[in-house]
Short mmCIF file of C-alpha atoms and ligand atoms in Angstrom, two decimals:
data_model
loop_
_atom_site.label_atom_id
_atom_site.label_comp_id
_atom_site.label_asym_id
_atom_site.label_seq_id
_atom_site.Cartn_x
_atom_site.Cartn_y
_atom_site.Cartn_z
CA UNK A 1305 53.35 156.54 112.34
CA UNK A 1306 51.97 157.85 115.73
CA UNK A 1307 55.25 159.46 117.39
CA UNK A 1308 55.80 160.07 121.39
CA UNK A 1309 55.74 163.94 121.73
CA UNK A 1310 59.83 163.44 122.81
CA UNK A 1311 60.40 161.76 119.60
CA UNK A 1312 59.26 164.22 117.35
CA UNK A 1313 60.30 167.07 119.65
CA UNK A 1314 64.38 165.97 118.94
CA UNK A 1315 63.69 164.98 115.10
CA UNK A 1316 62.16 168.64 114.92
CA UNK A 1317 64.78 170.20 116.81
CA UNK A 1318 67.49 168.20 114.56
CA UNK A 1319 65.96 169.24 111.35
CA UNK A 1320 65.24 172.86 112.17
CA UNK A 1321 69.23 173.06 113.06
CA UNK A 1322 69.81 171.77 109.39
CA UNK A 1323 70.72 168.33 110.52
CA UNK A 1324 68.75 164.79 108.83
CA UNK A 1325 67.39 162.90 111.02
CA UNK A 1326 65.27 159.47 110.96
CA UNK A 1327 63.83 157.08 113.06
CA UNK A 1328 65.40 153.83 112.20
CA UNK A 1329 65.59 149.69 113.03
CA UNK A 1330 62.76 147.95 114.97
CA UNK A 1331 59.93 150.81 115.03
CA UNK A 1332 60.34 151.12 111.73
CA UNK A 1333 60.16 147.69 111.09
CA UNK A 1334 57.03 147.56 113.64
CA UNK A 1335 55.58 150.53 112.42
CA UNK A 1336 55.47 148.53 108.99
CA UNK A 1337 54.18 145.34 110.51
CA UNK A 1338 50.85 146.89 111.71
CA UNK A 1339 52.78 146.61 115.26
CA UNK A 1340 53.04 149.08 118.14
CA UNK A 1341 57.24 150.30 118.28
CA UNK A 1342 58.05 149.91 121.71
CA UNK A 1343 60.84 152.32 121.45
CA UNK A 1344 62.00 155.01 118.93
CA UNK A 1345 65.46 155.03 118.13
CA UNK A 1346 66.64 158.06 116.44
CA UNK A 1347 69.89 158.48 113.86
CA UNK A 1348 71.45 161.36 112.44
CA UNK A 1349 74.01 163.04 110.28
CA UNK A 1350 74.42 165.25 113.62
CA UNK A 1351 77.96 164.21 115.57
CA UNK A 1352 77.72 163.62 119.38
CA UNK A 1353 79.00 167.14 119.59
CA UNK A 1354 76.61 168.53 117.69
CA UNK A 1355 73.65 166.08 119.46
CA UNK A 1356 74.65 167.49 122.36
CA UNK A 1357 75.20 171.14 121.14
CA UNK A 1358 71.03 170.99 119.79
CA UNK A 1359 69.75 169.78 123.24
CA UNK A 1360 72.14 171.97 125.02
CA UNK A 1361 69.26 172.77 127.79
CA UNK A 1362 68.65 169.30 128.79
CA UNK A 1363 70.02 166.59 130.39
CA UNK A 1364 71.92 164.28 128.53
CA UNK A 1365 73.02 160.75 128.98
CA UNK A 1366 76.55 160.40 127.81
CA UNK A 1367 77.71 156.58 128.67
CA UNK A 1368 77.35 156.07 124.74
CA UNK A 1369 78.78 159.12 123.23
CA UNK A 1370 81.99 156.99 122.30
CA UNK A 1371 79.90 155.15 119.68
CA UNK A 1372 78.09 157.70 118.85
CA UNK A 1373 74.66 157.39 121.20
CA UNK A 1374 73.35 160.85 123.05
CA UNK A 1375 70.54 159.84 125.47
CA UNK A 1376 68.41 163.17 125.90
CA UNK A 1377 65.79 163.37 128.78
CA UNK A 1378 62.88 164.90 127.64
CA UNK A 1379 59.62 165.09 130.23
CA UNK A 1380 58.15 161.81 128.17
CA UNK A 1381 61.13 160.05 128.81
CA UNK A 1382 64.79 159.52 127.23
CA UNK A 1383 65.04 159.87 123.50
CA UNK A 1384 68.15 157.56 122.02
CA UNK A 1385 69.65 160.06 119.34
CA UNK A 1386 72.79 158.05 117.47
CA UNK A 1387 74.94 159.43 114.91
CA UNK A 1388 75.16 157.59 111.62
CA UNK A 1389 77.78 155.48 111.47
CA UNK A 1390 80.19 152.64 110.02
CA UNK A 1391 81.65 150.04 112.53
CA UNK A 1392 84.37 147.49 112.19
CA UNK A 1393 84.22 143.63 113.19
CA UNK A 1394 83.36 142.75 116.72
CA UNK A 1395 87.01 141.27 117.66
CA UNK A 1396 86.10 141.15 121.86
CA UNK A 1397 82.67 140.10 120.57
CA UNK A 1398 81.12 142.85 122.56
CA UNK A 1399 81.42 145.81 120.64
CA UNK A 1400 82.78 146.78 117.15
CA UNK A 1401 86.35 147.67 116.92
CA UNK A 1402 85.94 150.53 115.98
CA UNK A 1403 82.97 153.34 114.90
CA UNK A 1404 83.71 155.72 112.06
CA UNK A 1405 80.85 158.53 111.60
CA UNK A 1406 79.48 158.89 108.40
CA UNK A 1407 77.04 161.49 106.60
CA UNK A 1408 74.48 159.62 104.86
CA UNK A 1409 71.87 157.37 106.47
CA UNK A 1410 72.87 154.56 103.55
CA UNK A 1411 76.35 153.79 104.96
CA UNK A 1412 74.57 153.53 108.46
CA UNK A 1413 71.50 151.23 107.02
CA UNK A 1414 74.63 149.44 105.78
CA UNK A 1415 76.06 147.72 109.13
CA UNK A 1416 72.73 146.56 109.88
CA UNK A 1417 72.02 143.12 110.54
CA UNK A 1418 68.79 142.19 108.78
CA UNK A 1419 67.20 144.13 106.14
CA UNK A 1420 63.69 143.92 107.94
CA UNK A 1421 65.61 145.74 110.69
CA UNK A 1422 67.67 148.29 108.04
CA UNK A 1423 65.04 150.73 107.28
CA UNK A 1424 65.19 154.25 108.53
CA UNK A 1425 61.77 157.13 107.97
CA UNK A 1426 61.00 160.44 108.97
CA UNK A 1427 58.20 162.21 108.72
CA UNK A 1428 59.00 164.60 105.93
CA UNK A 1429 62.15 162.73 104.63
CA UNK A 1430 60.01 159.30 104.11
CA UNK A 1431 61.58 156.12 103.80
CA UNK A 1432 64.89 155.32 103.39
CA UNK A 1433 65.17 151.50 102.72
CA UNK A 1434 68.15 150.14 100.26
CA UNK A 1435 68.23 146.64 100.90
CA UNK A 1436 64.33 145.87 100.17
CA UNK A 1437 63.45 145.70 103.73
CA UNK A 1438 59.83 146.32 102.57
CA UNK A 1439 59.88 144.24 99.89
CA UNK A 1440 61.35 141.28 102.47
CA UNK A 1441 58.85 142.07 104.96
CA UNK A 1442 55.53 142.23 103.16
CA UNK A 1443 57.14 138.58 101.63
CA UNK A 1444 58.16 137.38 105.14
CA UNK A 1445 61.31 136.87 104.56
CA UNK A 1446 64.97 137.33 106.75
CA UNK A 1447 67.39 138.26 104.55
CA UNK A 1448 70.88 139.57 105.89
CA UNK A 1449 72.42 142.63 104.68
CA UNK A 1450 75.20 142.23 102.34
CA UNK A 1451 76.50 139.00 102.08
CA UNK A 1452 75.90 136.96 104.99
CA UNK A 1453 78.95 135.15 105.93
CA UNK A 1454 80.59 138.38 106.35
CA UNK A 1455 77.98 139.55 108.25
CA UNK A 1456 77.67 136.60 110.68
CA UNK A 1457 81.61 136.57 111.13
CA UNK A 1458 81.70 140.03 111.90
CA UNK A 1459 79.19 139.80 114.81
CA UNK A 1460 78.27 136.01 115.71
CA UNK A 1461 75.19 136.96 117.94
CA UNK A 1462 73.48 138.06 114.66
CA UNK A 1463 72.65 134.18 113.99
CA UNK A 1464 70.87 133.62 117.00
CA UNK A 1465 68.89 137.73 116.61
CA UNK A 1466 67.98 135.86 113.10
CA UNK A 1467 66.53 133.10 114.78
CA UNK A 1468 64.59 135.30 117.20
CA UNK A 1469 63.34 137.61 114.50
CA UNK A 1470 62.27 134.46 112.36
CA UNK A 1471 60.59 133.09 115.09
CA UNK A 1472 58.69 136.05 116.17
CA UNK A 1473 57.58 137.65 113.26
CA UNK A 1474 56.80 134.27 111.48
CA UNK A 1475 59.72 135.62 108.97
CA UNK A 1476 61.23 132.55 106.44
CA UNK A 1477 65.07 132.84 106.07
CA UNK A 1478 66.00 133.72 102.12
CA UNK A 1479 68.49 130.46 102.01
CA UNK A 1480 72.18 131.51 101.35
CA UNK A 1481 71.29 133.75 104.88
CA UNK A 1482 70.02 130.04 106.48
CA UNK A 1483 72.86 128.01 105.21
CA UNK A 1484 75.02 130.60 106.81
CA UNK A 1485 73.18 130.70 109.75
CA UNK A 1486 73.57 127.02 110.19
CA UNK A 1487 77.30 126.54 109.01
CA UNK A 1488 78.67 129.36 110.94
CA UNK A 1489 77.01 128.88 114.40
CA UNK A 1490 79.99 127.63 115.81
CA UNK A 1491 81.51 131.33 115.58
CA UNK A 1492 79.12 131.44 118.38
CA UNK A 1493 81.29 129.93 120.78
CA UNK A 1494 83.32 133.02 121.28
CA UNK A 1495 80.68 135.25 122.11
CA UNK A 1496 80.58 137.08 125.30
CA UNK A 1497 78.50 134.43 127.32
CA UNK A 1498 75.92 137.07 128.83
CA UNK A 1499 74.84 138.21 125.28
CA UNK A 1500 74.03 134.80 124.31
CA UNK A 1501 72.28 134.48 127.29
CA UNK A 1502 70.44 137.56 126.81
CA UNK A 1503 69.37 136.91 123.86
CA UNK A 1504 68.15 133.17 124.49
CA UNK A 1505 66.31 134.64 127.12
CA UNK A 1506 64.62 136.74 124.45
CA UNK A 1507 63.97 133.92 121.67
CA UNK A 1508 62.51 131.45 124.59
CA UNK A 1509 59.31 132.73 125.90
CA UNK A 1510 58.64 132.84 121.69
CA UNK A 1511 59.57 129.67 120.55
CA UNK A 1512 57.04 126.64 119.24
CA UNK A 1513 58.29 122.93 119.25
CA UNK A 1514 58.54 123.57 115.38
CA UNK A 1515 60.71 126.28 116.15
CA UNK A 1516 62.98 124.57 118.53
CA UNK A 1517 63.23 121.72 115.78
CA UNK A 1518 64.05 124.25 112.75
CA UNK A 1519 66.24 125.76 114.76
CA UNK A 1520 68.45 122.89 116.59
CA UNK A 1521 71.77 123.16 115.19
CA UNK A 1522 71.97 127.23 116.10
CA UNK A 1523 70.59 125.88 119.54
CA UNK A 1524 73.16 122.76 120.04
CA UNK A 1525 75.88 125.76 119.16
CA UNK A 1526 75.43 127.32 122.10
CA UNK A 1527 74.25 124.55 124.54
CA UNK A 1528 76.57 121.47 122.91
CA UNK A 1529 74.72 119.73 125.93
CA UNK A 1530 71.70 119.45 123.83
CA UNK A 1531 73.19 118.06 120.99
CA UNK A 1532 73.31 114.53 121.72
CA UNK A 1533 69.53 114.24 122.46
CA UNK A 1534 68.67 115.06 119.01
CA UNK A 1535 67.31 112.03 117.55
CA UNK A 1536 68.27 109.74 120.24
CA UNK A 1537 66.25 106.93 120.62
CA UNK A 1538 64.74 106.46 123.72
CA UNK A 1539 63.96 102.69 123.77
CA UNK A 1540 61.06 103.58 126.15
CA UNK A 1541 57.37 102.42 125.43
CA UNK A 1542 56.42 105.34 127.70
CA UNK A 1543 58.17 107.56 124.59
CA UNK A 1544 57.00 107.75 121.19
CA UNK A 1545 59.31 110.65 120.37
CA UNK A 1546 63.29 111.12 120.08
CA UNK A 1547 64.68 112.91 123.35
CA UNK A 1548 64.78 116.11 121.68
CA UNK A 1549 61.64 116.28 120.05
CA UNK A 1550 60.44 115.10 123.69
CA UNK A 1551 62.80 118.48 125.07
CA UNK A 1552 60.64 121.03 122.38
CA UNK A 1553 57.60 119.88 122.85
CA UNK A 1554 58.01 119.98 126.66
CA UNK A 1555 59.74 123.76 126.60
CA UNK A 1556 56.63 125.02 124.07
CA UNK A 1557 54.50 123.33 126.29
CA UNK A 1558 55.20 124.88 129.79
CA UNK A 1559 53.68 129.48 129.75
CA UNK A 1560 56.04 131.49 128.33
CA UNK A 1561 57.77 132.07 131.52
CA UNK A 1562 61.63 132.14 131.39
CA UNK A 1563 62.55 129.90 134.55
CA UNK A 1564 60.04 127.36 133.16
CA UNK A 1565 61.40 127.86 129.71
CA UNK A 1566 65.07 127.20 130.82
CA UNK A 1567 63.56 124.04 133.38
CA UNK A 1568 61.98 122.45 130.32
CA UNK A 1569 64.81 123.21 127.83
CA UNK A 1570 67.33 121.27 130.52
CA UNK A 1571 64.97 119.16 131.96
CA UNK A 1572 66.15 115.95 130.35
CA UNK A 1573 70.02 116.34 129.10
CA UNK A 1574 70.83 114.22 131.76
CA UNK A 1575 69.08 111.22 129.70
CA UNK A 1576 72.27 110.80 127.95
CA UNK A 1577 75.18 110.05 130.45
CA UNK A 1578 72.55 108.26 132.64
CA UNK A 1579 71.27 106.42 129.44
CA UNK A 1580 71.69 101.92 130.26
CA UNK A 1581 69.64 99.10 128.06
CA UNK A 1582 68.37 96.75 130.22
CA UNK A 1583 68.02 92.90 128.72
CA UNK A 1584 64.90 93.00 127.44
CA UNK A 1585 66.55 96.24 125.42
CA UNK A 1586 64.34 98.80 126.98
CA UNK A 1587 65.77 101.89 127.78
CA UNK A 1588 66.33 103.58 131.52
CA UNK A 1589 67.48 106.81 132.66
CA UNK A 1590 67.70 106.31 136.37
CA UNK A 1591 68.64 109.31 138.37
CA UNK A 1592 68.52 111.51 135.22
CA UNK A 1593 66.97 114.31 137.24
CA UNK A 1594 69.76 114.93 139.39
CA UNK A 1595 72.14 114.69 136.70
CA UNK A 1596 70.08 117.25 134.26
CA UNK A 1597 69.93 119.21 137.17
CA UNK A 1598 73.81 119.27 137.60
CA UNK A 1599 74.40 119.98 134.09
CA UNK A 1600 71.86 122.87 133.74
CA UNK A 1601 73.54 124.39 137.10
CA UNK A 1602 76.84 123.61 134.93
CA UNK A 1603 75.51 125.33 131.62
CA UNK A 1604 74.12 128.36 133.10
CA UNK A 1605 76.84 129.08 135.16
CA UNK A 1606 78.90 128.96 131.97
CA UNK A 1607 76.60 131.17 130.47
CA UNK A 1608 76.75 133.67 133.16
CA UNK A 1609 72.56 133.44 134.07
CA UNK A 1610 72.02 135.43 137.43
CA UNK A 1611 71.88 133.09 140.45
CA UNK A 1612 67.96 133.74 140.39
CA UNK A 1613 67.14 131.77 137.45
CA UNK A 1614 69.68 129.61 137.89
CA UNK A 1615 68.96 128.46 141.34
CA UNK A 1616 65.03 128.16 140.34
CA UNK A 1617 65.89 126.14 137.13
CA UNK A 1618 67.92 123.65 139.05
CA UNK A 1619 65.76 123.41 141.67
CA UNK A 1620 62.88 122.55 139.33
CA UNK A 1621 64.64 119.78 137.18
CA UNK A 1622 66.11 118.11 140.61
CA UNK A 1623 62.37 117.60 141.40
CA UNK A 1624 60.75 116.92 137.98
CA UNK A 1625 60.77 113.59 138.59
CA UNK A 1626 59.14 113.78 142.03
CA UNK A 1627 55.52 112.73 141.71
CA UNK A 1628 52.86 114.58 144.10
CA UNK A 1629 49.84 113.10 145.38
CA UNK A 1630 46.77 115.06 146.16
CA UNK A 1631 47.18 114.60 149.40
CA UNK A 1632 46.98 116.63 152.02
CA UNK A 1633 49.80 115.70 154.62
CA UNK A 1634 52.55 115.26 151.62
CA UNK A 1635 51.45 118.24 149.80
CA UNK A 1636 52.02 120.18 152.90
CA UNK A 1637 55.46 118.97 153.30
CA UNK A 1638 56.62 119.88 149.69
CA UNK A 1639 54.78 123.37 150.08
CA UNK A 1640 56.92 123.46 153.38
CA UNK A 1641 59.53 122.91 151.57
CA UNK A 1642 59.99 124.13 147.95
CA UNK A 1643 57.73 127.22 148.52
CA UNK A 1644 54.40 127.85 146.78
CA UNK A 1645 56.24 129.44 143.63
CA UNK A 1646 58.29 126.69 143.13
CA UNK A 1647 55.68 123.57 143.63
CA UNK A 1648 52.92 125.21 140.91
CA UNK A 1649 56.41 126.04 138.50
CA UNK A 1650 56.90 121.99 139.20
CA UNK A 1651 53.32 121.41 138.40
CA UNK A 1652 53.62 122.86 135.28
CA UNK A 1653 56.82 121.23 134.31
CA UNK A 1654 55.53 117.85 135.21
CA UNK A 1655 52.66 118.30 133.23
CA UNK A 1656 53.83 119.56 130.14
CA UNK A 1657 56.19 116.59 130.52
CA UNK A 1658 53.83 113.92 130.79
CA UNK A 1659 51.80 115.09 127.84
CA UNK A 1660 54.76 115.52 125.46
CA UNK A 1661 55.18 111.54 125.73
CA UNK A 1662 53.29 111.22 122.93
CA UNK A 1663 51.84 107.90 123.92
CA UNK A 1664 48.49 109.32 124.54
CA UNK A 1665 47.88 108.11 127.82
CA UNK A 1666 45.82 110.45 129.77
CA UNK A 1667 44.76 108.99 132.78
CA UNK A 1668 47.65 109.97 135.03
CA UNK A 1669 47.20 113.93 133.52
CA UNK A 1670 43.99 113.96 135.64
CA UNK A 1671 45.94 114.26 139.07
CA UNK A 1672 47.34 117.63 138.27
CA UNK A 1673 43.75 119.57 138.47
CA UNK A 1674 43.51 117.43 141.77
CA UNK A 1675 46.75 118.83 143.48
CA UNK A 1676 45.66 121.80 142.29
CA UNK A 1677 42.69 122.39 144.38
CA UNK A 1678 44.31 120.29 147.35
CA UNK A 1679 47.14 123.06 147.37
CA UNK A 1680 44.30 126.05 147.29
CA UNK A 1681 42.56 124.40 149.94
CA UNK A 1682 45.96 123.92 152.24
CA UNK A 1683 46.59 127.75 150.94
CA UNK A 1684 43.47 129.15 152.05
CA UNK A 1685 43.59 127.65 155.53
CA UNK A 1686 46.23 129.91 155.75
CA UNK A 1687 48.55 126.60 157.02
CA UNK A 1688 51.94 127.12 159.12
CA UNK A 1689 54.01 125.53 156.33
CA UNK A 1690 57.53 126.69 157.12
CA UNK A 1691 59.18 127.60 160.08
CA UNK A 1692 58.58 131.42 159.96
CA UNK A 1693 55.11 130.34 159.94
CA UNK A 1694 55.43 128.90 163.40
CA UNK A 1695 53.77 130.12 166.64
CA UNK A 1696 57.25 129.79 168.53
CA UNK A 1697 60.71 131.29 167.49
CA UNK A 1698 64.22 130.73 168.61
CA UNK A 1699 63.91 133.15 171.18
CA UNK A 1700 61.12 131.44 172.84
CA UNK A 1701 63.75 128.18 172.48
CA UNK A 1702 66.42 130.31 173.79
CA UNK A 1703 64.13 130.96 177.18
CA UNK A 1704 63.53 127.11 177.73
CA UNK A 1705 67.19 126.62 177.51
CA UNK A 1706 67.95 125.69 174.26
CA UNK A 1707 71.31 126.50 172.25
CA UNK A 1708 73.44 127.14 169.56
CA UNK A 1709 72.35 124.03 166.67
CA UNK A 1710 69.79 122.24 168.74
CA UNK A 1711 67.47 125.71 168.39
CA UNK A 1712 66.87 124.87 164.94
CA UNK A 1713 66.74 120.98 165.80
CA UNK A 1714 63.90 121.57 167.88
CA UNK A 1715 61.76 124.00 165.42
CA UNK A 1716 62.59 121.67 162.71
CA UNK A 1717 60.76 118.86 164.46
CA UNK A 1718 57.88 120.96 165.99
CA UNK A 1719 57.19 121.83 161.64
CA UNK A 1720 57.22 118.43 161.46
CA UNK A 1721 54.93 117.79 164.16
CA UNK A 1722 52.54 120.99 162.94
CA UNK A 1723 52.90 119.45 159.11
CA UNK A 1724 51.58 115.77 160.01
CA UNK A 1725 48.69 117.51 162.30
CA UNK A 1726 50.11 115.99 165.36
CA UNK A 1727 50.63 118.99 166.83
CA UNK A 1728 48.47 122.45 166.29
CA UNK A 1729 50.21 125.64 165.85
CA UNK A 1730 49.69 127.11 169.07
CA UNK A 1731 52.31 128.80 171.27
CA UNK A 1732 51.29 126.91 174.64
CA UNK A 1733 50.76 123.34 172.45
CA UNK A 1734 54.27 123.71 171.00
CA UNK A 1735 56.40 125.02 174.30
CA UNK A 1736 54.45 122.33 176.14
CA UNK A 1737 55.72 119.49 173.52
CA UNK A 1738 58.89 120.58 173.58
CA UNK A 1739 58.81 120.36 177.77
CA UNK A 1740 57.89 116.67 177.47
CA UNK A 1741 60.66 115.63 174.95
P1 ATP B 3124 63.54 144.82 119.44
O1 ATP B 3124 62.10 145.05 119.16
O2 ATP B 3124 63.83 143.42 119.87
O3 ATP B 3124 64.18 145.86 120.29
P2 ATP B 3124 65.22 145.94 117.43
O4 ATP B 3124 65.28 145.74 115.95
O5 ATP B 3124 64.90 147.31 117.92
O6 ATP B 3124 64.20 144.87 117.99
P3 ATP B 3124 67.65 146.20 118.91
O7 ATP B 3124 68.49 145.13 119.50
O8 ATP B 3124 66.97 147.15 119.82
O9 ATP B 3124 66.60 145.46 117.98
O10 ATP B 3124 68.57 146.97 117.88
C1 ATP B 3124 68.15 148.11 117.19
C2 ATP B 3124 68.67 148.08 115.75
O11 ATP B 3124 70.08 148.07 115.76
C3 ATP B 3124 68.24 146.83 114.98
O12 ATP B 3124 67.00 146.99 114.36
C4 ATP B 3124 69.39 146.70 113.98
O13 ATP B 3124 69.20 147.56 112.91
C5 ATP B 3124 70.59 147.20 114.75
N1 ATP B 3124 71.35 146.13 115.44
C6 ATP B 3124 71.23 145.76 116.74
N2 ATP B 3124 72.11 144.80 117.06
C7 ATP B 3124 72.82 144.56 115.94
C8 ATP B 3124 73.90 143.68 115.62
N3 ATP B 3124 74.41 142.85 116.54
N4 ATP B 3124 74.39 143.73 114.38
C9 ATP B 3124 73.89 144.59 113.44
N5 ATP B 3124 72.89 145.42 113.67
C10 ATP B 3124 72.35 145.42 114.91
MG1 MG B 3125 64.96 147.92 120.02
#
């Protein structure tokens, strides 16, 4: 394994002070896979005192020391030195009770979630690997350490890192660590929101409709929201697939991006309180977008997403439903409006929706290459599309006499004017309009 100089600086200086020390967890792991680590953890029989004793002359990050984690900043960056250790069950859901420190790198390999990920090597100690991590990975298969209800009781989050290390590295659960997976997602309810979050965010960009479908129940633990769309009938000739097969293929289907992710994951919940038969028995969902939107401001919230993402996923359901034309004047107005990001995320979205139908119509996908160019076109020209863009502000408003609300009032309308070409953007053009009115 190719080693950072840092990394191999701190296992040197460990070992040469008669202290083990490995790299262990994902670069191992990696390493194994043929894959590039993207960062080197390092664990030892060393106690923070001692960490900190060997790497007396440098600076030291101590906001882990408690569990046992000594941060030491090397020239090539900060080297994660942790001592081995035991830990008890995560009771606030955060963070183990409590961390015992132990002497041999077994006991540590021990509280490890997956075996894939409980593997720890050095360069002259080799490989220390118990559990068959090895043996699981060269199989492709997740296997928990020990036995796996305790594990996923002890620390809930561990189902849905399972699901995110089965999904990226194409790994097959070994079945009593599925079952248990599956039966004890609801633990999941009492995790601290953000980590769930967190690590959603992580399994999202990855996932493939098949994924989303393996996976639904761990999914439906932690947004219940989704659960009623699996399955469910949509009565809809425009839909040849159940809502939630409709929901995966959609959330595959938009770039790996995580506000289009989380727009395309939520995009349609709202089908079920909105849901009415009509007599003929087809099926409607009118106003759904508003109501998806709603709920995914709802569900987010709850799961503690910054406002960012939040505000941007909303924003993007509310409109999914809003068709654009290629046209010029309306295209203008939405750009005006939603911003450039915002109207190419919708694009996406809208697009990805209307080919997960799977009804095979095709004719209304050709308007999307259409806006397309239309919006480079408007784009190019440079186009005053919001009011910063105008050629007046509110202090030229203020020096005709305007006030307080009726300032904005008056630029709103001269965008409008600019936006339907009635107007053009010119200082004299716009002050003289607004002279006339
Ligand atoms: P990634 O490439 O996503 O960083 P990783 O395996 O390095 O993968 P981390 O979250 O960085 O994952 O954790 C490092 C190691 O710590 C894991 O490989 C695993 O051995 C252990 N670990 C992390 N979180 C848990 C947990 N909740 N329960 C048990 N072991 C864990
Ligand atoms: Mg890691």
């Amino acid at each position: 394994m190719k080693l950072p100089e840092s990394v191999q600086f701190c296992l040197n200086e460990l070992e040469n002070r008669g202290f083990a020390a490995y790299l262990v967890g994902g670069c191992v792991r990696d390493h194994f896979l043929g894959l590039k680590p993207h960062d080197f953890d390092i664990c030892t029989d060393a106690l923070p005192e001692q960490i900190e004793g060997v790497f007396e002359n440098f600076p030291l990050v101590l906001a882990g020391k408690k569990h046992g984690t000594v941060g030491v900043v090397t020239d090539s960056g900060v080297a994660e030195i942790t001592t081995f250790r035991t830990e008890g069950p995560y009771r606030d859901s955060r963070h183990p009770d409590w961390v015992k420190f132990v002497g041999d790198v077994r006991d540590d390999l021990a509280r490890r979630d997956f075996t894939v990920n409980a593997m720890a090597w050095s360069p002259t100690r080799g490989l220390a690997d118990p559990f068959g991590g090895r043996e699981d990975l060269k199989k492709g298969i997740l296997r928990a350490v020990g036995k796996p209800e305790d594990r996923f009781t002890e620390d809930a989050l561990r189902i849905l890192r399972g699901v995110r290390f089965s999904v990226r590295f194409s790994l097959t659960p070994e079945e009593e660590t599925r079952v248990a997976m599956e039966n004890l997602s609801p633990l999941m309810e009492n995790l601290a929101r953000e980590r769930v979050f967190d690590e959603l965010c992580k399994l999202l960009p990855l996932v493939s409709a098949e994924d989303l479908l393996r996976w639904k129940h761990v999914l439906g633990a932690v947004i219940p929201e989704l659960t009623p769309t699996f399955d469910f009938d949509q009565r809809s000739p425009h839909h040849a697939y159940d809502l939630y097969t409709h929901i995966a293929n959609v959330t595959a289907g938009v770039p790996a991006d995580l506000t289009l992710r989380w727009a395309a994951l939520l995009h349609d919940v709202g089908k079920i309180p909105t849901f009415t038969i009509d007599e003929n028995g087809r099926g409607h969902f009118y106003g759904h977008a508003g109501v998806s939107a709603e709920m995914a401001n709802h569900i987010l919230r709850r799961l503690k997403a910054p406002n960012k993402i939040r505000e941007q996923v909303v924003t993007l359901i509310d409109k999914h439903m809003t068709r654009l034309e290629p046209q010029r004047k309306p295209l203008r107005r939405v750009l005006g409006r939603l911003g450039e990001e915002t109207v190419f995320g919708l694009l996406v979205l809208q697009e990805a929706d209307m080919g997960s139908k799977g009804t095979g119509k095709a004719e209304e996908m050709e308007q999307f290459p259409r806006i397309r160019e239309e919006i480079r076109l408007i784009l190019e020209e440079n186009a005053c599309l919001r009011l910063k863009d105008l050629a007046v502000n509110g202090r030229d408003l203020m020096q005709l006499g305007y006030e307080g609300k009726a300032i904005g009032e008056a630029l709103n309308e001269l965008l409008a004017q600019v936006l339907d070409e009635k107007l053009p953007n010119e200082k004299d053009a716009l002050l003289a309009f607004l002279r006339q009115v």
